[in-house]
Coordinates of C-alpha atoms in Angstrom, one line a residue:
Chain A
X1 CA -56.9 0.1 55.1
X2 CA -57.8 3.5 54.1
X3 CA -57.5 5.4 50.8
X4 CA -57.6 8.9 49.6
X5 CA -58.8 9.5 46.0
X6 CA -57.5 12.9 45.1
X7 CA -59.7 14.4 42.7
X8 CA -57.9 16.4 39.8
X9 CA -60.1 19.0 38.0
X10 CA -59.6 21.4 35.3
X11 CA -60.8 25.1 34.5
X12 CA -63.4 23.7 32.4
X13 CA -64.9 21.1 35.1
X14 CA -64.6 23.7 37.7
X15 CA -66.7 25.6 35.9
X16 CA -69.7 23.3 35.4
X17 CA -69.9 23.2 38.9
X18 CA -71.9 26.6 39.0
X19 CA -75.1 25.1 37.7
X20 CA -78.4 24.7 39.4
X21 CA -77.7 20.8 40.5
X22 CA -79.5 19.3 37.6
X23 CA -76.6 19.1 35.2
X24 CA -74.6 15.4 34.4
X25 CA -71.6 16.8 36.7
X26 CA -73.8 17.2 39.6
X27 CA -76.0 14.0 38.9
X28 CA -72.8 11.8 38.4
X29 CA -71.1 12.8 41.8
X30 CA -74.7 12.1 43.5
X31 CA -74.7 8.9 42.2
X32 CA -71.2 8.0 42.8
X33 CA -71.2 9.2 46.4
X34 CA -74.6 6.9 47.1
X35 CA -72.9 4.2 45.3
X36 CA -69.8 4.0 48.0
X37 CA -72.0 4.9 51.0
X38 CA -74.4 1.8 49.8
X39 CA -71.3 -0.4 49.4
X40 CA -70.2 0.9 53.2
X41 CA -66.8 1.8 52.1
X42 CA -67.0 5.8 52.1
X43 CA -64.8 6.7 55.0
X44 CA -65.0 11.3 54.6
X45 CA -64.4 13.6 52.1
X46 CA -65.2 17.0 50.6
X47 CA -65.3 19.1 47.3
X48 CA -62.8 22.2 47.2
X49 CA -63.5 25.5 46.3
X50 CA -61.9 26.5 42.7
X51 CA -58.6 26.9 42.8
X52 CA -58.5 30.8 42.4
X53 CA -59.6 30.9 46.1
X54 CA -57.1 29.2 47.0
X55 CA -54.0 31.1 49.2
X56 CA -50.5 29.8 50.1
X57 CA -48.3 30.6 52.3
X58 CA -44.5 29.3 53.2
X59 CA -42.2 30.6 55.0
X60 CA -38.6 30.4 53.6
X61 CA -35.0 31.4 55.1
X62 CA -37.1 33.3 57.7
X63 CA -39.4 35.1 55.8
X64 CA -42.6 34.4 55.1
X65 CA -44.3 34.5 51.8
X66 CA -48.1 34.9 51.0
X67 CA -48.9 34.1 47.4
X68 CA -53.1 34.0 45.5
X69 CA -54.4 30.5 44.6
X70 CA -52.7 27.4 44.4
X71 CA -48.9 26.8 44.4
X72 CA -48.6 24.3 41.5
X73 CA -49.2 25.3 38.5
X74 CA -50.6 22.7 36.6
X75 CA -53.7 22.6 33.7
X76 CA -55.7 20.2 36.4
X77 CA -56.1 21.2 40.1
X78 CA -56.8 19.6 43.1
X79 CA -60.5 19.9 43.5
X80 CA -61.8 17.7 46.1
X81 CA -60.8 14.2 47.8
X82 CA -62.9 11.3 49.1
X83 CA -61.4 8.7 52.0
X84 CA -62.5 5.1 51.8
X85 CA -61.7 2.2 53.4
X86 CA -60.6 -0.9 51.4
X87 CA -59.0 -4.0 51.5
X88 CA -56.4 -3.7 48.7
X89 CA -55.2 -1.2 46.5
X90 CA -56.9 -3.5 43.5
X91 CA -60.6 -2.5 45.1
X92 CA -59.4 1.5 45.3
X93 CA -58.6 1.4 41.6
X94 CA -61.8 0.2 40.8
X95 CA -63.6 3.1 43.0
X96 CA -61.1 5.3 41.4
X97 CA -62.2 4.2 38.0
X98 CA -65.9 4.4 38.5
X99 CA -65.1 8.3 40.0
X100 CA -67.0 11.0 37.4
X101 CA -63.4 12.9 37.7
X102 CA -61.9 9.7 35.7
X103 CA -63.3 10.7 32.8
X104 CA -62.7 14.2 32.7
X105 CA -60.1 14.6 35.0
X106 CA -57.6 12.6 36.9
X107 CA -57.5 10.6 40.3
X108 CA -54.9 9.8 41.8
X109 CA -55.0 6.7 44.7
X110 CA -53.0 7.4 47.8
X111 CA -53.0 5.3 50.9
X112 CA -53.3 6.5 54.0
X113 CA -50.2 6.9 56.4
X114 CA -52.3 5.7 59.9
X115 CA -48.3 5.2 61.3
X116 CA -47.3 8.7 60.7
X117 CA -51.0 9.7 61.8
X118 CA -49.9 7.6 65.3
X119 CA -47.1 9.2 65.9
X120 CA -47.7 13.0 65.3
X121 CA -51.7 12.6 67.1
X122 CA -49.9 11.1 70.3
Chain B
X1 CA -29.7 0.2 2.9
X2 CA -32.5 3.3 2.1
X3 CA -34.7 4.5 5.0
X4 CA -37.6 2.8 3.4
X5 CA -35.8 -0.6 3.3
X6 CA -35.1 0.2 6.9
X7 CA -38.2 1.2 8.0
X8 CA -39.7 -2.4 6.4
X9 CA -37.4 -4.1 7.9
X10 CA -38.7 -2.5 11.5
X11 CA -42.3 -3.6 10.8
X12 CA -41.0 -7.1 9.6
X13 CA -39.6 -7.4 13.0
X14 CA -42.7 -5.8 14.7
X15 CA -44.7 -8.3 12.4
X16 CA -42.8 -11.6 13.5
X17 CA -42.8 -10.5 17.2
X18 CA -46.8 -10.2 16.8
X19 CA -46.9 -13.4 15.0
X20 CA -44.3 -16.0 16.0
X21 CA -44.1 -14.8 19.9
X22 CA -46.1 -17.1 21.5
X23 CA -44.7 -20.0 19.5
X24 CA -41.4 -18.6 20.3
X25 CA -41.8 -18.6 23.5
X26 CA -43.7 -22.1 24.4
X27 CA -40.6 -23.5 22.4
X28 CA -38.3 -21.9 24.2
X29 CA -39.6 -22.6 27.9
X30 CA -41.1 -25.6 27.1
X31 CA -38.5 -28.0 28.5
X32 CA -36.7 -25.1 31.0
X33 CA -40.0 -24.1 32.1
X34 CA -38.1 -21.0 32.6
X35 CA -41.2 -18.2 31.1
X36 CA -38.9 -15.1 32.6
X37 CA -35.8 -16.6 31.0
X38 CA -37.7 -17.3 27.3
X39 CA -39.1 -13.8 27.0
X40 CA -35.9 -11.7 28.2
X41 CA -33.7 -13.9 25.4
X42 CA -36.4 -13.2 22.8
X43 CA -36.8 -10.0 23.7
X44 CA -32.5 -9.8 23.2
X45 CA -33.1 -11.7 19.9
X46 CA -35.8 -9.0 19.0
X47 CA -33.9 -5.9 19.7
X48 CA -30.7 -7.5 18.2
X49 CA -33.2 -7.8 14.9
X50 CA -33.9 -4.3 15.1
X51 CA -30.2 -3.5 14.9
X52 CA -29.1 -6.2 12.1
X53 CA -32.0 -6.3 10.5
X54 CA -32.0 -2.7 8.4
X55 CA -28.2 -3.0 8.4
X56 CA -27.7 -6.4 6.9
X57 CA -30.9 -7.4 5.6
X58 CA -34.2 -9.3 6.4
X59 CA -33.1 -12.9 6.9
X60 CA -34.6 -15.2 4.7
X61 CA -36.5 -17.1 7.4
X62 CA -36.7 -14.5 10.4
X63 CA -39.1 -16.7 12.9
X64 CA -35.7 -19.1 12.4
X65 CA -33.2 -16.2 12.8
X66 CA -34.9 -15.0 16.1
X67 CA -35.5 -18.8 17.5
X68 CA -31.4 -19.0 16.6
X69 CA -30.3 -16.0 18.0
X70 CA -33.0 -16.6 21.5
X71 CA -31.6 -19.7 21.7
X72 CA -27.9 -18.6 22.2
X73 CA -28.6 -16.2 24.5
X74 CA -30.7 -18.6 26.7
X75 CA -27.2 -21.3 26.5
X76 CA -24.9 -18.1 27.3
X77 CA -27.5 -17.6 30.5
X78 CA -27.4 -21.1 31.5
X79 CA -23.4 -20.9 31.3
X80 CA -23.1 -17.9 33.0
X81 CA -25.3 -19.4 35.7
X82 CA -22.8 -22.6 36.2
X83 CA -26.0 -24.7 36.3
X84 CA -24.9 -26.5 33.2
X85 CA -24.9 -29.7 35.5
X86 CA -28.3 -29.9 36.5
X87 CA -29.7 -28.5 33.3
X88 CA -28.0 -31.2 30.7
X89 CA -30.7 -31.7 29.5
X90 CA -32.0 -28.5 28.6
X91 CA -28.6 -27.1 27.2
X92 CA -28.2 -30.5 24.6
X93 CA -31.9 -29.8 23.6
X94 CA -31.1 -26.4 22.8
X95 CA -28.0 -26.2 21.6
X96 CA -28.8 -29.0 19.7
X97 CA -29.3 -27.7 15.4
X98 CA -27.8 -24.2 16.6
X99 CA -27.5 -22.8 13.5
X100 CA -29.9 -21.1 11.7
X101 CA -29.8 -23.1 8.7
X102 CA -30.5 -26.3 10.4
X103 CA -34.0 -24.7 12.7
X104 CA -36.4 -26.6 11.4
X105 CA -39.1 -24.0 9.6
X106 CA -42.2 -26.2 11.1
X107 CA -40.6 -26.1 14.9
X108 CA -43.1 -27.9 16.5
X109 CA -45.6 -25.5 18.2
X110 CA -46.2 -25.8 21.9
X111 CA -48.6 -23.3 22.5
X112 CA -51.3 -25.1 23.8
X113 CA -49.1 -26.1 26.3
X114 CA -48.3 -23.2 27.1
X115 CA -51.9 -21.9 27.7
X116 CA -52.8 -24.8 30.0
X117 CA -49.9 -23.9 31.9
X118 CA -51.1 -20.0 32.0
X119 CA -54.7 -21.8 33.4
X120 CA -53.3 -24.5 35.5
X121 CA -55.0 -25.2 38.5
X122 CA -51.8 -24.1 40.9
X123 CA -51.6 -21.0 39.2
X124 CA -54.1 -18.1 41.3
X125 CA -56.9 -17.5 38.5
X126 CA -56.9 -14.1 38.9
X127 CA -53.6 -14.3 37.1
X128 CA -54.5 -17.2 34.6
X129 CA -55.4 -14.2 31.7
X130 CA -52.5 -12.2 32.8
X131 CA -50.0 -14.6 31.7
X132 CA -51.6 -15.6 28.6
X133 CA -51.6 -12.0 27.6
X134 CA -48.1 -11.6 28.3
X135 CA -46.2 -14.9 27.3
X136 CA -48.4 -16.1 24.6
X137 CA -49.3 -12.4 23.0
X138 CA -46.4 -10.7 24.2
X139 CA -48.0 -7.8 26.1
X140 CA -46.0 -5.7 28.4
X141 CA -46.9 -5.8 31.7
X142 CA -48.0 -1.4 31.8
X143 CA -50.5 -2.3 29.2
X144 CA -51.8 -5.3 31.1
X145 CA -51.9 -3.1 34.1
X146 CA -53.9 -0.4 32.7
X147 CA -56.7 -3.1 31.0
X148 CA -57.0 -4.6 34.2
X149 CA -57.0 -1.5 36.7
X150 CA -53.6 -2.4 38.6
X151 CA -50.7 -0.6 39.2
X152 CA -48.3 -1.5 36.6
X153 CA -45.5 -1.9 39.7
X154 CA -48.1 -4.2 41.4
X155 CA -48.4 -5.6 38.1
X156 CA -44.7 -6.4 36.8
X157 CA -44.2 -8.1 40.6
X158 CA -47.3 -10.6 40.1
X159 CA -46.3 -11.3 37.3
X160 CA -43.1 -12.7 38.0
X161 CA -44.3 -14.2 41.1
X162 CA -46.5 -16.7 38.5
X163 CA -43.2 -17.2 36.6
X164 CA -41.7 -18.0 39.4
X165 CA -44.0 -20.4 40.4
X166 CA -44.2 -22.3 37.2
X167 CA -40.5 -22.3 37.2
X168 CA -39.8 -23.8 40.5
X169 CA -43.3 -25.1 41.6
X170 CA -43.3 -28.9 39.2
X171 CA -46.0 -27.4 36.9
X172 CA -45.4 -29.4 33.9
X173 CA -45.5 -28.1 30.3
X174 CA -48.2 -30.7 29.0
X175 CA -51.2 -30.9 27.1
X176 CA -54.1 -32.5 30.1
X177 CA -54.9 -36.5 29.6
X178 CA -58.3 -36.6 27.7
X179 CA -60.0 -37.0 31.0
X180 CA -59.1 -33.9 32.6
X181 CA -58.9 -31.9 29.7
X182 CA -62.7 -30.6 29.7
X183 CA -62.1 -29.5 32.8
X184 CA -58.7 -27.8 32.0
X185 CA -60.0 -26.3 29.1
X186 CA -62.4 -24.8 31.0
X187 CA -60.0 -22.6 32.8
X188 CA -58.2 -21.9 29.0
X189 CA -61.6 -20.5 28.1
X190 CA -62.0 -18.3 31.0
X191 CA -58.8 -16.5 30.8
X192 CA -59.5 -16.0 27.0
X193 CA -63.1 -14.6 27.9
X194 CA -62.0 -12.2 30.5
X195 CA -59.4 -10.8 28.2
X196 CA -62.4 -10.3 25.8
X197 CA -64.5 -8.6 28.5
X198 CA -61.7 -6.5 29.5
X199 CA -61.6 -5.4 25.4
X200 CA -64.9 -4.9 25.1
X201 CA -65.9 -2.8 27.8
X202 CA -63.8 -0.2 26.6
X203 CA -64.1 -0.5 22.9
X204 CA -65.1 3.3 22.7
X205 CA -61.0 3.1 22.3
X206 CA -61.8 6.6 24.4
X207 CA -59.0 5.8 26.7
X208 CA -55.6 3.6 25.9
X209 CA -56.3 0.9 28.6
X210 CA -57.0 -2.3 26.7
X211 CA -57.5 -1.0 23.3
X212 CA -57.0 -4.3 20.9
X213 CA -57.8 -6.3 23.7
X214 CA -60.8 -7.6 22.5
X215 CA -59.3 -8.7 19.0
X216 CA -56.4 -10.3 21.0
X217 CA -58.6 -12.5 22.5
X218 CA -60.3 -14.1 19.2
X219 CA -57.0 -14.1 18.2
X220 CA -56.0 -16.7 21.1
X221 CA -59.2 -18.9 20.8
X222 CA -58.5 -19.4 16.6
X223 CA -55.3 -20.3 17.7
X224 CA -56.8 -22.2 20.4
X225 CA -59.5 -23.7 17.9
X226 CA -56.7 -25.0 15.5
X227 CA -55.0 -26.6 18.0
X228 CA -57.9 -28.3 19.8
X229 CA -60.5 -28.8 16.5
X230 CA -62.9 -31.1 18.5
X231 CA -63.8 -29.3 21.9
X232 CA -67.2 -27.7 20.8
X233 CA -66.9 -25.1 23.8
X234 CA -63.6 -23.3 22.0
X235 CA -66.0 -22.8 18.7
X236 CA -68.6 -21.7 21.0
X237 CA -66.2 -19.0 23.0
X238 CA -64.8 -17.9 19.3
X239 CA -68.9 -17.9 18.3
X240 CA -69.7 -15.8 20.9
X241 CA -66.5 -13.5 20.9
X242 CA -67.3 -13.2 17.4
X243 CA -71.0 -12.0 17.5
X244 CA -70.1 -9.1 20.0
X245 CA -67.4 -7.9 18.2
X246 CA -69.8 -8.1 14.9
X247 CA -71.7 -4.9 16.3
X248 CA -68.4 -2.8 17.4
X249 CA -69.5 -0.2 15.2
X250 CA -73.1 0.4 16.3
X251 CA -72.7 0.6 20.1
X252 CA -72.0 3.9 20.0
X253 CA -73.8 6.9 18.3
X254 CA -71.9 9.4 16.0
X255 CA -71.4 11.7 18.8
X256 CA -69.9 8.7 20.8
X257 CA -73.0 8.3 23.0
X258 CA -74.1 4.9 24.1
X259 CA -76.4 2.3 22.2
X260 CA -78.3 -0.7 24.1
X261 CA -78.4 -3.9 21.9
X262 CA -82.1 -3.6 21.5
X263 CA -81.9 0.1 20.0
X264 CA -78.3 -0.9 18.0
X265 CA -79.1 -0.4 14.0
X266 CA -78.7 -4.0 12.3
X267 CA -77.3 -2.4 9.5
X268 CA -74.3 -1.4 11.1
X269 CA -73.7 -4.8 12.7
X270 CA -70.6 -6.8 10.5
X271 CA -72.7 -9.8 8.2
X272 CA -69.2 -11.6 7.7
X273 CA -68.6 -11.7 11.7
X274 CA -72.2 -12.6 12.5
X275 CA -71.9 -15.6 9.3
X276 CA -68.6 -16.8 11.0
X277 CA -70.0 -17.0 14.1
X278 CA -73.0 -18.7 13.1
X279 CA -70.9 -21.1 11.5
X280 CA -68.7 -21.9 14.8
X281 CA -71.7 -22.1 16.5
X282 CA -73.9 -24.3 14.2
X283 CA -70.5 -26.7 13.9
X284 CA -70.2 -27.2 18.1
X285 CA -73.9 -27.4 18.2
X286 CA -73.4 -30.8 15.7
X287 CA -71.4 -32.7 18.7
X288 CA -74.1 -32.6 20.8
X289 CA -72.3 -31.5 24.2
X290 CA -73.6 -27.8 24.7
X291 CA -72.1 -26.0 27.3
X292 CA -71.6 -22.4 28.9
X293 CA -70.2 -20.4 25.9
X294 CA -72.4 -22.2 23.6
X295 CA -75.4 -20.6 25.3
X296 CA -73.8 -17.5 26.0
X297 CA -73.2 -17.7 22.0
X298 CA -76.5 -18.8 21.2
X299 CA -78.6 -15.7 23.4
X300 CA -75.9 -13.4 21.0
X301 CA -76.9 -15.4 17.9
X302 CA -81.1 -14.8 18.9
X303 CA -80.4 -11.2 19.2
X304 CA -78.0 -11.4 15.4
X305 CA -81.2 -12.8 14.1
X306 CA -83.5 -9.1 14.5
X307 CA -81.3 -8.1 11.4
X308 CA -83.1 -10.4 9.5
X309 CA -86.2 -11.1 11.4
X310 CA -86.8 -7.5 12.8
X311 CA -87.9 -9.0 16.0
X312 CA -86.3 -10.8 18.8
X313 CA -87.6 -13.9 20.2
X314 CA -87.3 -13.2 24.1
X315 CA -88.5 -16.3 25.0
X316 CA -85.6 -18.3 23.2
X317 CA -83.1 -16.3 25.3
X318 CA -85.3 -17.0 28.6
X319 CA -84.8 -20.7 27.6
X320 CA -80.6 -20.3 26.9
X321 CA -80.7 -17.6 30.2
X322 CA -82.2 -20.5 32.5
X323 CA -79.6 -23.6 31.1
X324 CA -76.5 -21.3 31.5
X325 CA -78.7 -20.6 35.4
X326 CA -78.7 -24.4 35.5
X327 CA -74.9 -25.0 35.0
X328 CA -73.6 -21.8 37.3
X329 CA -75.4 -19.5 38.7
X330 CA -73.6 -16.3 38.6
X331 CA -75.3 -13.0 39.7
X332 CA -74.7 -11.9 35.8
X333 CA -76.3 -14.7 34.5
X334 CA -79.4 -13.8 37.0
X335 CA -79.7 -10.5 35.9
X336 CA -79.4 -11.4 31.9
X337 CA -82.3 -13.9 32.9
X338 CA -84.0 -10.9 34.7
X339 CA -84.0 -8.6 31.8
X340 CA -84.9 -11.6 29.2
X341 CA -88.0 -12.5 31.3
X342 CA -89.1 -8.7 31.7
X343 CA -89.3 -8.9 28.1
X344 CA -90.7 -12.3 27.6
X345 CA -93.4 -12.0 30.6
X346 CA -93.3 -8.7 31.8
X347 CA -91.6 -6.4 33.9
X348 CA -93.1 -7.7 37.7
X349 CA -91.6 -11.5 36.9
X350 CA -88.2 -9.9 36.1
X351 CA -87.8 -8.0 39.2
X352 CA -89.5 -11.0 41.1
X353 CA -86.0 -12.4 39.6
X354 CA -84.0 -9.7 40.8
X355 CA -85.6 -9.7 44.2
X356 CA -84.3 -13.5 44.8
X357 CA -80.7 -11.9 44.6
X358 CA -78.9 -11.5 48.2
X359 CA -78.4 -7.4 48.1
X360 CA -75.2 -8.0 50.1
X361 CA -74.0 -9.9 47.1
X362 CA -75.1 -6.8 44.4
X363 CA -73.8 -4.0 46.4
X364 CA -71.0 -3.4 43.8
X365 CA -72.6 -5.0 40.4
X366 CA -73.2 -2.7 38.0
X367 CA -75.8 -4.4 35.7
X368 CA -78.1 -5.5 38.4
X369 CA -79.0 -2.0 39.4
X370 CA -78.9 -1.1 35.6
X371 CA -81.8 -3.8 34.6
X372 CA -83.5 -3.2 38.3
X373 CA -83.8 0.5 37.4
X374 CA -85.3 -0.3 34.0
X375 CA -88.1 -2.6 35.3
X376 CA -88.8 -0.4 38.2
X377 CA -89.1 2.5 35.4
X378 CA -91.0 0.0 33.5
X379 CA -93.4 -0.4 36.0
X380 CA -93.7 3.7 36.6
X381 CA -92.2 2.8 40.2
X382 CA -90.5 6.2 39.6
X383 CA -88.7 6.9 43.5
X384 CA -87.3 3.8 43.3
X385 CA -86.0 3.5 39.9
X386 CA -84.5 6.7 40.5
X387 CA -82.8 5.3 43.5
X388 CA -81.6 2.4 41.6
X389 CA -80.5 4.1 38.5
X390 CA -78.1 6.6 41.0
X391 CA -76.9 3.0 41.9
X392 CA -76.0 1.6 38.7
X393 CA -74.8 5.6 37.7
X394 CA -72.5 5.6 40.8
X395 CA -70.8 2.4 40.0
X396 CA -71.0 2.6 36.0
X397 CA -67.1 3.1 34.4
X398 CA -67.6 3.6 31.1
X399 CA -68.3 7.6 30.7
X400 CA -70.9 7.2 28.1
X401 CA -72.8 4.7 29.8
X402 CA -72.9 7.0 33.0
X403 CA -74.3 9.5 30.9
X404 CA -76.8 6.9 29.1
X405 CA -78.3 6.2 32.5
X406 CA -78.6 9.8 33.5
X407 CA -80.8 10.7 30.6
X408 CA -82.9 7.7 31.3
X409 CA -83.3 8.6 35.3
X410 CA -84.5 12.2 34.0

């Protein structure tokens, strides 16, 4: 089954991203993205842009509404997400735990919903 | 009663839970088999204790007092149940010397029962530390969840699927004939070990998940030691659990960063651990039936010895390495023999080592790519080491260790 590790990032983490590649943040995801390809588990998955960049829209009662960045606002934002495929929600905790953003951010582990997927794609 | 005289009688309570739990509970299941059933009526004696306690006064014998009060709630369970028919037997055994002043103070204790029934055979070993954590130590099932990277729902549900099974299955609460029990023990052992290892690899206490674990553990195998004195594989596990935890303090720099063994400063390690577990060790090693923990306790006690000898003698923990290989040979065991042969022989025979590992088998183990980057590095094989050390980065946990291996790829 498949499994989406949301990454959860804060200001300061968002920020070390700008440096030239050589940095532990940078070296850390490198290593942990080779380490699931290797194990033939790594299904997708992309970094975000900071959340500043971010735009939202909903529409409510008829109107619609346009607001800057993200909606929540919460110290740690969504900054990326990585799909594997697993057997068991044990093995995506372990991934989840050896993710650099377990340290200085949060994951959160969400299955996959392949039967709502089914029914909207057909 | 003052708020001090309330506030002690609080950590009396939390004190007995700590201590007397296990015993309390092994007593109390022992002939209901009933584990769920034990801990939710100590758990009522425990909060009533909380309540009565700072209002009335610390009972004069409170392991009694809580064994008492346990013990009615389990006979008002079984009589709200209307099973009193087929469970006679276990309402006249406990009901029998109700009161508090007749509970015998030295209740006889039927913990090791208890732990072979955590580590029976029936019982899934995956959950065989689980249940020892929980109805001997009296952890709640979120902290067990977050040691052992499971959702704490997932958890809670496994847990009482074991209970279940104990319950209802025919395991008997019984100490194994003397034939079987080697092999019994072994289990015992195991589950103790892995709560250890689940301790120690996150004794930079930098997150909450299994803080205390590892001192849990020795806790278990004294307890475990006292009951079974002559089994020189429990002295061993305690010898061994005992050296690690003897250098708690120097595997980690003052800035938190990590510290191999080989670069840890001897002065930091604890002399009074690393004496008790030469002790344990030096006692099993006098009945003459060595065995896994032994030499798993013996390659710690070569490396205790730098502190006095400055050096360490690489080819004594080749020798221990290749016995433990001869017994079982796990892929960690390989790789420890790896590492010890690199630095008995040289780098090429340790990777010749690593290169007899199946990679399909390695593809998520940590060390092997740890000690295969080092002896690549060793051997100035640079590309490669830097490839394995992205391995063993990419699947390392522990924060500081990630970062250790990220200075050493350069």
């Amino acid at each position: 089954m498949q499994f989406a590790l949301l990454i959860y990032e804060s200001a300061d983490a968002f920020a070390s991203r700008k440096s030239d590649g050589a940095d532990t943040y940078t070296g850390a995801w490198r290593a942990y993205h080779k380490a699931l390809v290797e194990a033939g588990v790594f299904v997708g998955g992309d970094p975000l842009e900071v959340p500043e960049t971010g735009t939202t829209v909903r529409i409510k009662e008829g109107k619609q509404g346009v607001q800057d960045g993200p909606y929540a606002d919460t110290k740690e934002q969504l900054g990326g997400f990585t799909i594997l495929e697993l057997p068991s929600l044990d093995a995506a905790l372990e991934w989840a735990a050896r993710c650099p953003a377990a340290a200085y951010g949060a994951v959160e582990v969400r299955p996959l919903a392949p039967d709502t997927k089914r029914r909207i794609v057909e | 009663m003052t708020e001090s005289e309330q506030e002690n009688a609080r950590r009396i309570v939390e004190r007995v839970a700590r201590e007397s739990y296990g015993r309390l509970v092994a007593y109390l299941s022992v002939h209901t088999r009933d584990l769920a059933g034990a801990e939710d009526a100590l758990s009522d004696a425990l909060v009533k204790a909380l309540t009565v306690w700072p209002r009335d006064g610390v009972p004069q014998n409170p392991e009694a007092w809580l064994l008492t009060t346990a013990r009615h709630s389990l006979i008002d369970f079984f009589r709200h149940q209307r099973v009193v028919s087929e469970s006679e037997p276990d309402l006249l055994l406990l009901t029998r010397n109700t009161t508090e002043a007749n509970v015998e103070t030295n209740y006889p204790d039927e913990r090791l029962k208890l732990l072979f029934v955590c580590a029976h055979p029936a019982i899934d070993p995956a959950m065989h530390t689980l249940l020892m954590l929980q109805t001997v130590l009296g952890l709640d099932a979120v902290r067990i969840a977050s040691a052992f990277l499971v959702s704490p729902k997932t958890m809670g549900q496994r847990l009482v699927r074991a209970k279940t099974k104990i319950r209802d299955g025919g395991i008997r609460f019984e100490v194994p004939e003397q034939r079987q029990l080697p092999q019994r023990l072994e289990a015992v052992l195991e589950a103790i070990y892995a709560a250890f290892g689940i301790g120690w690899d996150d004794m930079a206490g930098a997150d909450q998940r299994g803080r205390g674990l590892a001192e849990e553990a020795i806790w278990l195998a004294r307890v475990l030691l006292q009951l079974v004195p002559a089994e020189p594989e429990v002295q061993g596990l305690l010898a061994l659990m005992l050296h690690c935890e003897a250098r708690r303090a120097a595997r980690r720099g003052r800035d938190g960063h990590y510290v191999p063994l080989s670069e840890q400063d001897p002065k930091l390690w604890s002399l009074p651990l690393i004496e008790e577990a030469e002790h344990h060790l030096a006692e099993a090693s006098k009945r003459g039936r060595p065995g896994p923990f032994q030499l798993e306790a013996a390659i710690q006690s070569v490396h205790a010895e730098r502190a006095r000898s400055g050096r360490i003698e690489w080819s004594a923990v080749v020798q221990f390495y290749a016995h433990l290989i001869r017994i079982s040979p796990s892929i960690g065991r390989r790789a420890g023999y790896a590492a010890a042969l690199a630095e008995a022989d040289g780098p090429e025979q340790g990777l010749a080592v690593l290169d007899t590992i199946s990679p399909d088998a390695v593809s998520s183990y940590q060390p092997y790519w740890a000690v295969r980057a080092h002896l690549l590095q060793r051997l100035g094989r640079t590309p490669e080491a830097s490839e394995a050390y992205d391995r063993a980065i990419g699947l390392a946990e522990d924060p500081a260790i990630r970062e250790f291996l990220l200075r050493k790829r350069g």
